[in-house]
Amino acid sequence: MAASLLPSGISSLHNNKEGKLNSSSLKEASFNGAFLSKNLKSDFTPLFIGTKELRRKSSLAPIRAQTATVAPSINEATQDGKKTLRKGNVIITGASSGLGLATAKALADTGEWHVIMACRNFLKAEKSAKSVGIAKENYTVMHLDLSSLESVRQFVDTFKRSGRPLDALVCNAAIYLPTAKEPTYTAEGFELSVGTNHLGHFLLSRLLLDDLQKSDYPQKRLIIVGSITGNTNTLAGNVPPKANLGDLRGLAGGLNGLNSSAMIDGGEFDGAKAYKDSKVCNMLTMQEFHRRYHEETGVTFSSLYPGCIATTGLFREHIPLFRLLFPPFQKYITKGYVSEEEAGKRLAQVVSDSSLTKSGVYWSWNKNSASFENQLSQEASDAEKARKLWEVSEKLVGLA
Ligand code: LMG
Ligand code: NDP
Ligand code: PMR
């Protein structure tokens, strides 16, 4: 089973030599290969409600009165008789900056997507959307603080009440605390990096899987952003401190720094390691979703390394010298650098490109920005660890 999850074709490590891979062996992925051609685009209008949609709406009868927008059904006849697709609805967590914002912009600009920006800072998200020029009708900001499971539940509840179908969910938000000397904690008392990046998203995606499954969109996708630094089969993943979940004893103990360690493996707190560990959790979770739910739900589960976006807010807690040197280091030395805009296009492909439908894949890009199925490290593709992580995580977030 594990073997079927392993990417095929490419066996190379995803280090800075990616650009030297033979591009003929790589899957070309064009951003223009989205579901729809522009001329078949439909307006997002509540006037057309198909029978399938009506059935869905009626099952949500008690809350229909609060529903501001109703999506038209998947196929609706236009005046010239052609069948068109309604806009897709995608939730992107942490869309107020960096990769999430660039992805929101890329998807919204196609005119084919309505982006729900799931953000902890409502005002910042609104300002960011305006500053990059996302058209008003193409986005909605909704409050979500992933460092509170209560907030996650509230977000899901509000989203479900909106009556909007869900066609794609992008778990993108993350924090990185490389200079923290002591652990800090989420509302429920989990170490903040793993609590936010992994546990918050774990609960969110579990609670929204049902909505994805119900979507009548041709391709339903759940994407969890991973990273090269969590993969020890790469040079970047070998810069200390290295990711290592061990036997998950700290996580099983509640990650609270009281009766258990604040680190997943039970070790001493290290903020940079906690981040890398959380990325391993993200990549393992994607694969466990695939194993448990791909066949049953038809949802495509994916992860990716978008490239090193060395200028984002992710490094806000790092020392100023690092923030100064890191972008030129990545641009001129490792050549792993990618702009926010380019990275946003990559993630947008994983959301909507009709050639990236394969489930259980960790996507990466070579220098020419051609996507390929990358190989995860041994730990990040350990099926047994993924199962254990799933079971421990569902206990911690109150699902089991
Ligand atoms: C840990 O340390 C911390 O302990 C932890 O708390 C946490 O912060 C964690 O991952 C985060 O890091 C990491 C430590 C690893 O790394 C460093 O301290 C190095 C920081 C490097 C940051 C990048 C800046 C690189 C500066 C290059 C200047 C570029 C200027 C560009 C100009 C372009 C001109 C065209 O420590 C180690 O991994 C140990 C080994 C590190 C040895 C460093 C050797 C690296 C070799 C790679 C090339 C480096 C560049 C050489 C400079 C050439 C200058 C022209
Ligand atoms: P940014 O810091 O720019 O974006 C992170 C986003 O997450 C922000 O919008 C931030 O909100 C949000 N966020 C943080 N905490 C919470 C929370 N508790 N609840 C809700 N939202 C929260 O970083 P990037 O764009 O670089 O990171 C995006 C993703 O890309 C991450 O998953 C990261 O691991 C991944 N990645 C990044 C790489 C890089 O080189 N930058 C490389 C590989 C992967 P706010 O704006 O309010 O702070
Ligand atoms: Mg790394 C060989 C290529 C390469 C790539 C693609 C990255 C990506 N890094 C590479 C190499 C190196 N880095 C080398 C040789 C060093 C030692 C000088 C190095 C150091 C380094 C530091 C200190 N790198 C870092 C840090 C961070 O604090 C960043 C981090 O680990 O965040 C968790 C980081 C990153 N390097 C990357 C990428 C993508 C990151 C940041 C973000 C992430 O993984 O999400």
XYZ file of C-alpha atoms and ligand atoms in Angstrom:
548
model
C 0.000 0.000 0.000
C 2.767 2.361 0.927
C 4.352 1.685 -2.426
C 1.314 2.920 -4.281
C 1.714 6.224 -2.492
C 5.244 6.728 -3.518
C 5.678 9.116 -6.363
C 6.528 7.447 -9.606
C 8.891 8.574 -12.300
C 11.253 10.757 -10.383
C 13.582 9.171 -7.940
C 15.887 12.089 -7.476
C 16.122 13.934 -4.198
C 14.527 17.322 -4.205
C 17.600 19.381 -3.524
C 18.827 22.456 -5.275
C 19.675 20.356 -8.307
C 16.009 20.052 -9.165
C 16.585 22.299 -12.105
C 18.883 19.744 -13.613
C 16.254 17.036 -13.829
C 15.423 15.880 -17.291
C 12.355 17.886 -18.074
C 11.022 15.296 -20.499
C 10.497 12.993 -17.549
C 8.577 15.632 -15.725
C 4.934 16.234 -15.969
C 4.307 19.570 -17.639
C 1.712 21.472 -15.743
C 0.315 24.521 -17.321
C -1.509 27.031 -15.232
C -3.840 27.526 -18.150
C -5.011 23.976 -17.951
C -7.759 24.791 -15.494
C -11.208 23.249 -15.764
C -12.699 26.027 -17.754
C -11.833 28.117 -20.668
C -12.546 31.772 -20.136
C -15.315 31.911 -22.690
C -17.265 29.245 -20.856
C -17.123 31.085 -17.584
C -20.375 31.544 -15.706
C -21.331 34.367 -13.424
C -21.702 33.581 -9.783
C -25.383 34.253 -9.651
C -28.023 32.955 -7.304
C -30.627 33.071 -10.057
C -29.785 29.672 -11.429
C -30.289 26.835 -9.052
C -30.139 23.354 -10.461
C -31.977 20.386 -9.057
C -28.869 18.936 -7.445
C -28.167 22.207 -5.740
C -31.756 22.464 -4.559
C -31.468 19.059 -2.989
C -28.362 20.176 -1.190
C -29.984 23.383 -0.056
C -33.063 21.660 1.241
C -30.953 19.428 3.430
C -29.700 22.637 5.011
C -33.232 23.960 5.391
C -33.042 25.294 8.965
C -30.267 27.711 8.141
C -31.283 28.705 4.670
C -32.540 32.065 5.841
C -29.015 33.096 6.777
C -27.540 32.095 3.488
C -26.234 35.099 1.686
C -25.086 33.406 -1.482
C -26.233 30.318 -3.250
C -24.050 28.743 -5.850
C -25.623 27.721 -9.101
C -25.493 24.064 -9.975
C -22.521 22.586 -11.646
C -23.959 22.551 -15.121
C -26.180 25.312 -16.171
C -27.339 26.151 -19.616
C -26.352 29.546 -20.893
C -28.305 31.422 -23.477
C -26.299 29.992 -26.318
C -27.004 26.513 -25.022
C -23.478 25.705 -23.852
C -23.011 24.044 -20.496
C -20.841 25.947 -18.086
C -19.358 25.362 -14.708
C -20.164 27.432 -11.652
C -17.302 29.124 -9.867
C -15.313 26.872 -7.600
C -15.185 27.718 -3.910
C -11.839 27.365 -2.208
C -10.957 27.976 1.431
C -7.350 29.107 1.936
C -6.059 29.362 5.494
C -3.541 32.127 6.188
C -4.441 33.994 3.004
C -3.530 37.347 4.539
C 0.096 37.197 3.417
C 2.815 35.326 1.569
C 1.936 32.144 -0.267
C -1.708 32.113 0.799
C -2.325 35.642 -0.469
C -0.494 35.007 -3.745
C -2.538 31.841 -4.283
C -5.780 33.655 -3.512
C -4.815 36.300 -6.048
C -3.861 33.746 -8.727
C -7.110 31.806 -8.330
C -9.365 34.855 -8.048
C -7.830 36.392 -11.169
C -8.917 33.430 -13.276
C -12.524 34.481 -12.625
C -13.277 30.843 -11.970
C -12.823 30.762 -8.220
C -14.344 32.388 -5.197
C -11.734 32.445 -2.442
C -12.682 32.199 1.205
C -9.753 33.767 3.003
C -9.657 32.031 6.393
C -7.588 34.413 8.522
C -6.924 35.268 12.136
C -6.720 38.993 11.459
C -9.805 40.123 9.601
C -8.676 43.677 8.929
C -5.233 42.609 7.724
C -6.820 40.097 5.368
C -9.176 42.720 3.910
C -6.299 45.152 3.433
C -4.110 42.479 1.853
C -6.833 41.436 -0.588
C -7.308 45.060 -1.610
C -3.606 45.766 -1.851
C -3.024 42.978 -4.370
C -6.196 43.909 -6.243
C -8.426 40.891 -5.725
C -11.859 41.844 -7.073
C -14.480 42.216 -4.355
C -16.833 39.635 -5.798
C -14.076 37.025 -5.873
C -13.312 36.746 -2.170
C -14.820 36.575 1.296
C -12.812 36.959 4.493
C -13.827 34.660 7.346
C -12.265 34.581 10.766
C -10.167 31.548 11.686
C -7.550 31.281 14.408
C -5.902 27.901 14.035
C -4.314 28.181 17.454
C -7.745 27.669 19.000
C -9.761 24.526 18.332
C -12.838 26.429 19.443
C -12.176 28.946 16.677
C -11.731 26.114 14.164
C -15.106 24.651 15.143
C -16.745 28.058 14.951
C -15.271 28.702 11.522
C -16.560 25.362 10.235
C -19.980 26.059 11.664
C -20.165 29.508 10.069
C -18.952 28.171 6.755
C -21.513 25.380 6.740
C -24.256 27.892 7.541
C -23.287 30.024 4.572
C -24.611 27.286 2.319
C -21.642 27.595 0.013
C -20.446 24.362 -1.487
C -16.795 23.544 -0.783
C -14.687 22.414 -3.711
C -11.149 22.842 -2.417
C -9.518 23.363 0.961
C -5.958 24.656 1.222
C -4.245 24.249 4.606
C -1.554 26.886 4.159
C -1.224 28.939 7.352
C 1.834 28.373 9.491
C 4.029 29.936 12.127
C 7.742 29.526 12.598
C 9.391 30.461 15.907
C 13.122 29.846 15.368
C 14.354 32.164 18.110
C 11.942 31.163 20.881
C 13.777 29.956 23.958
C 10.698 28.639 25.702
C 7.604 27.040 24.221
C 4.350 28.971 23.931
C 0.955 27.324 23.685
C -2.369 27.290 21.864
C -5.667 27.969 23.607
C -5.940 24.270 24.425
C -2.348 24.075 25.675
C -0.494 22.472 22.758
C 2.929 23.773 21.746
C 2.101 26.653 19.392
C 3.853 25.624 16.142
C 2.588 22.050 16.027
C -0.726 23.110 17.583
C -1.327 25.667 14.830
C 0.338 24.160 11.787
C -0.741 20.562 12.372
C -3.487 20.135 14.981
C -5.560 23.169 13.931
C -5.463 22.057 10.308
C -6.081 18.435 11.249
C -9.353 19.345 12.955
C -10.308 21.789 10.209
C -9.840 19.298 7.411
C -11.538 16.460 9.275
C -14.594 18.649 9.878
C -14.747 19.882 6.288
C -14.113 16.568 4.512
C -17.824 15.929 4.453
C -18.446 19.190 2.577
C -15.753 18.374 0.046
C -17.304 14.972 -0.485
C -20.725 16.528 -1.092
C -19.411 18.977 -3.665
C -20.660 18.377 -7.190
C -17.578 20.056 -8.655
C -15.691 17.818 -11.090
C -12.564 17.745 -8.924
C -12.519 18.143 -5.187
C -9.186 18.725 -3.522
C -7.660 18.948 -0.056
C -4.163 20.392 -0.033
C -1.803 20.594 2.928
C 1.323 22.666 2.337
C 4.510 20.774 3.188
C 8.166 21.726 2.899
C 11.604 20.619 1.897
C 12.979 21.360 5.357
C 10.873 18.539 6.844
C 12.413 16.080 4.383
C 15.746 14.686 5.507
C 16.380 13.167 2.059
C 17.427 16.677 0.970
C 20.294 19.013 1.775
C 17.890 21.631 3.170
C 16.343 18.976 5.413
C 19.737 18.217 6.887
C 20.408 21.700 8.212
C 20.161 21.311 11.974
C 17.922 20.949 13.832
C 16.467 18.112 11.780
C 12.841 17.044 11.815
C 12.191 13.877 13.797
C 8.904 12.747 15.321
C 10.480 9.836 17.188
C 7.826 7.584 18.678
C 5.402 10.512 19.150
C 5.629 10.266 22.917
C 5.486 14.039 23.471
C 2.456 14.378 21.218
C 0.732 11.459 22.895
C 1.386 13.174 26.223
C -0.458 16.293 25.043
C 2.476 18.462 23.936
C 1.869 20.705 26.922
C 5.275 21.049 28.519
C 3.799 20.030 31.891
C 3.390 16.299 32.237
C 4.847 15.849 28.765
C 7.418 17.461 26.544
C 6.397 20.335 24.258
C 8.111 18.472 21.408
C 6.538 15.606 19.470
C 9.513 13.316 20.040
C 9.602 14.095 23.755
C 12.859 16.100 23.544
C 13.951 19.573 24.604
C 12.037 22.488 23.092
C 13.498 23.829 19.830
C 11.329 26.220 17.846
C 12.930 25.492 14.462
C 12.580 21.751 14.995
C 8.972 22.144 16.105
C 8.210 23.860 12.786
C 9.942 21.178 10.726
C 8.192 18.461 12.760
C 4.872 20.171 12.051
C 5.600 20.048 8.312
C 6.316 16.318 8.565
C 2.912 15.990 10.281
C 1.323 17.941 7.410
C 2.828 15.606 4.810
C 1.958 12.447 6.771
C -1.604 13.681 7.307
C -2.108 14.236 3.590
C -1.062 10.638 2.884
C -3.209 9.199 5.652
C -6.215 11.125 4.277
C -5.431 9.604 0.903
C -5.297 6.078 2.280
C -8.460 6.427 4.327
C -10.650 8.558 2.113
C -9.556 8.896 -1.486
C -11.486 5.959 -2.855
C -14.536 6.526 -0.741
C -14.869 10.259 -1.356
C -13.196 10.901 -4.702
C -11.312 13.790 -3.077
C -7.762 14.367 -4.305
C -5.311 14.822 -1.420
C -2.035 16.614 -2.158
C 0.940 18.272 -0.548
C 3.713 20.344 -2.050
C 6.944 22.207 -1.604
C 6.358 25.492 -3.440
C 10.021 26.536 -3.475
C 11.889 28.763 -1.061
C 9.821 31.945 -0.755
C 12.507 33.678 1.247
C 10.715 37.034 1.560
C 7.494 36.050 3.315
C 6.289 36.793 6.821
C 7.246 33.263 7.845
C 10.664 34.580 8.874
C 9.333 37.527 10.885
C 10.581 36.042 14.159
C 14.061 35.311 12.833
C 16.977 37.601 13.655
C 17.353 40.650 11.370
C 20.682 39.396 9.979
C 19.045 36.187 8.849
C 16.202 38.090 7.200
C 18.735 40.238 5.383
C 20.938 37.396 4.139
C 18.438 34.618 3.570
C 16.892 35.944 0.305
C 20.240 36.549 -1.476
C 21.563 33.243 -0.109
C 18.615 31.380 -1.628
C 18.648 33.424 -4.839
C 22.341 33.248 -5.668
C 23.749 30.296 -3.768
C 21.170 27.537 -3.411
C 19.079 28.852 -6.324
C 16.062 27.529 -4.463
C 14.453 30.972 -4.309
C 11.012 31.584 -5.746
C 8.925 34.763 -5.671
C 5.616 34.909 -3.827
C 3.840 35.352 -7.137
C 5.452 32.299 -8.717
C 4.860 30.184 -5.618
C 1.217 31.315 -5.638
C 0.849 30.109 -9.215
C 2.295 26.754 -8.213
C -0.134 26.251 -5.370
C -2.971 27.488 -7.583
C -2.063 24.716 -10.044
C -2.390 22.137 -7.303
C -5.846 23.555 -6.565
C -7.177 23.755 -10.089
C -4.991 22.347 -12.820
C -6.737 19.477 -14.521
C -3.458 17.608 -14.929
C -2.708 17.468 -11.196
C -5.552 15.160 -10.210
C -3.494 12.319 -8.799
C -4.091 11.813 -5.087
C -1.452 11.169 -2.424
C 1.233 13.168 -4.224
C 3.837 15.598 -2.857
C 4.380 18.070 -5.704
C 7.532 20.024 -6.436
C 8.723 22.123 -9.357
C 11.924 22.252 -11.291
C 13.693 25.385 -12.422
C 11.449 25.779 -15.432
C 8.482 25.636 -13.124
C 7.368 22.258 -14.422
C 5.692 20.227 -11.709
C 6.728 16.715 -10.779
C 5.828 14.106 -8.181
C 8.534 14.312 -5.586
C 9.829 11.727 -3.165
C 9.316 12.241 0.544
C 11.878 11.321 3.171
C 11.613 7.967 4.883
C 9.953 9.428 7.952
C 7.606 11.661 5.949
C 6.369 8.619 4.009
C 6.188 6.157 6.911
C 2.662 4.714 6.714
C 2.753 3.283 10.218
C 3.804 6.625 11.683
C 1.092 8.348 9.678
C -1.540 6.038 11.160
C -0.268 6.585 14.676
C -0.086 10.348 14.159
C -3.678 10.303 12.928
C -4.905 8.372 15.942
C -3.043 10.467 18.508
C -4.108 13.704 16.778
C -7.780 12.764 16.736
C -7.677 12.193 20.459
C -6.011 15.566 21.068
C -8.534 17.532 19.000
C -11.487 15.714 20.508
C -12.556 13.592 17.542
C -11.932 10.252 19.220
C 19.757 26.750 13.632
O 21.020 27.054 13.209
C 19.500 27.415 14.972
O 20.296 26.773 15.910
C 18.052 27.249 15.362
O 17.770 27.965 16.515
C 17.150 27.704 14.258
O 17.242 29.060 14.067
C 17.540 26.973 12.989
O 16.798 26.370 10.868
C 16.691 27.351 11.835
O 18.888 27.239 12.681
C 21.132 26.892 11.857
C 22.518 26.975 11.407
C 22.835 25.609 10.907
O 22.622 27.765 10.256
C 23.191 28.959 10.348
O 23.352 29.493 11.391
C 23.525 29.531 9.057
C 22.632 30.620 8.693
C 22.708 30.826 7.245
C 21.684 31.748 6.799
C 21.869 32.041 5.401
C 22.852 33.090 5.229
C 23.971 32.638 4.394
C 24.926 33.715 4.228
C 25.432 33.703 2.901
C 25.603 35.050 2.439
C 24.939 35.190 1.159
C 25.155 36.453 0.523
C 24.614 36.412 -0.833
C 25.311 37.265 -1.691
C 25.171 36.838 -3.060
C 26.226 37.362 -3.899
C 26.144 36.936 -5.284
O 24.159 25.382 10.994
C 24.648 24.475 10.136
O 23.971 23.953 9.301
C 26.042 24.143 10.304
C 26.697 24.251 9.024
C 26.637 25.586 8.515
C 27.866 25.933 7.853
C 27.658 26.999 6.915
C 28.235 26.658 5.636
C 27.211 26.717 4.630
C 27.695 26.539 3.278
C 26.711 26.980 2.305
C 27.064 28.208 1.674
C 27.025 29.335 2.618
C 27.390 30.601 2.033
C 28.760 30.918 2.040
C 28.982 32.343 1.909
C 29.594 32.728 0.669
C 29.595 34.151 0.518
C 29.800 34.614 -0.852
P 3.497 33.905 5.959
O 3.902 34.170 7.344
O 3.588 34.974 4.954
O 2.000 33.368 5.930
C 1.491 32.570 6.937
C 0.028 32.846 7.113
O -0.466 32.031 8.180
C -0.278 34.285 7.490
O -1.400 34.690 6.749
C -0.606 34.194 8.948
O -1.535 35.169 9.396
C -1.249 32.833 9.005
N -1.364 32.326 10.363
C -0.381 32.197 11.278
N -0.894 31.763 12.429
C -2.218 31.603 12.240
C -3.287 31.200 13.071
N -3.109 30.889 14.343
N -4.525 31.150 12.541
C -4.730 31.507 11.266
N -3.773 31.906 10.446
C -2.527 31.957 10.930
O 4.336 32.613 5.499
P 4.392 31.814 4.115
O 3.462 32.388 3.144
O 5.800 31.633 3.780
O 3.851 30.390 4.587
C 2.743 29.764 3.999
C 2.953 28.264 3.960
O 4.052 27.959 3.123
C 3.282 27.642 5.298
O 2.559 26.436 5.414
C 4.763 27.346 5.229
O 5.111 26.271 6.024
C 4.887 27.025 3.765
N 6.218 27.098 3.200
C 6.881 28.298 3.125
C 8.131 28.358 2.577
C 8.895 29.631 2.479
O 10.024 29.582 2.015
N 8.343 30.770 2.884
C 8.779 27.157 2.029
C 7.980 25.965 2.151
C 6.752 25.959 2.698
P -1.086 36.701 9.722
O -1.004 37.365 8.399
O -2.227 37.174 10.550
O 0.190 36.620 10.449
Mg 17.813 26.431 4.020
C 20.263 23.436 -0.826
C 19.278 24.149 -0.864
C 18.493 24.734 0.223
C 17.167 24.965 0.120
C 16.291 24.695 -1.079
C 16.736 25.532 1.341
C 15.425 25.872 1.631
N 17.812 25.650 2.188
C 18.928 25.168 1.529
C 20.234 25.093 2.035
C 20.655 25.608 3.261
N 19.891 26.226 4.166
C 22.021 25.597 3.745
C 23.180 25.001 3.005
C 22.015 26.194 4.973
C 23.176 26.402 5.907
C 23.816 27.664 5.627
C 20.676 26.599 5.228
C 20.270 27.272 6.367
C 18.946 27.602 6.648
C 18.433 28.242 7.818
C 19.159 28.723 9.005
N 17.884 27.333 5.783
C 16.762 27.727 6.407
C 17.056 28.278 7.636
C 15.822 28.669 8.235
O 15.640 29.207 9.311
C 14.717 28.254 7.331
C 13.991 27.143 8.009
O 14.522 26.107 8.278
O 12.734 27.313 8.288
C 12.155 26.185 8.928
C 15.402 27.723 6.103
C 14.942 27.253 4.878
N 15.757 26.735 3.902
C 14.997 26.409 2.814
C 13.633 26.738 3.094
C 12.490 26.531 2.149
C 13.604 27.260 4.349
C 12.399 27.825 5.034
C 11.109 27.508 5.098
C 10.421 26.186 5.164
O 10.932 25.119 5.071
O 9.261 26.265 5.243
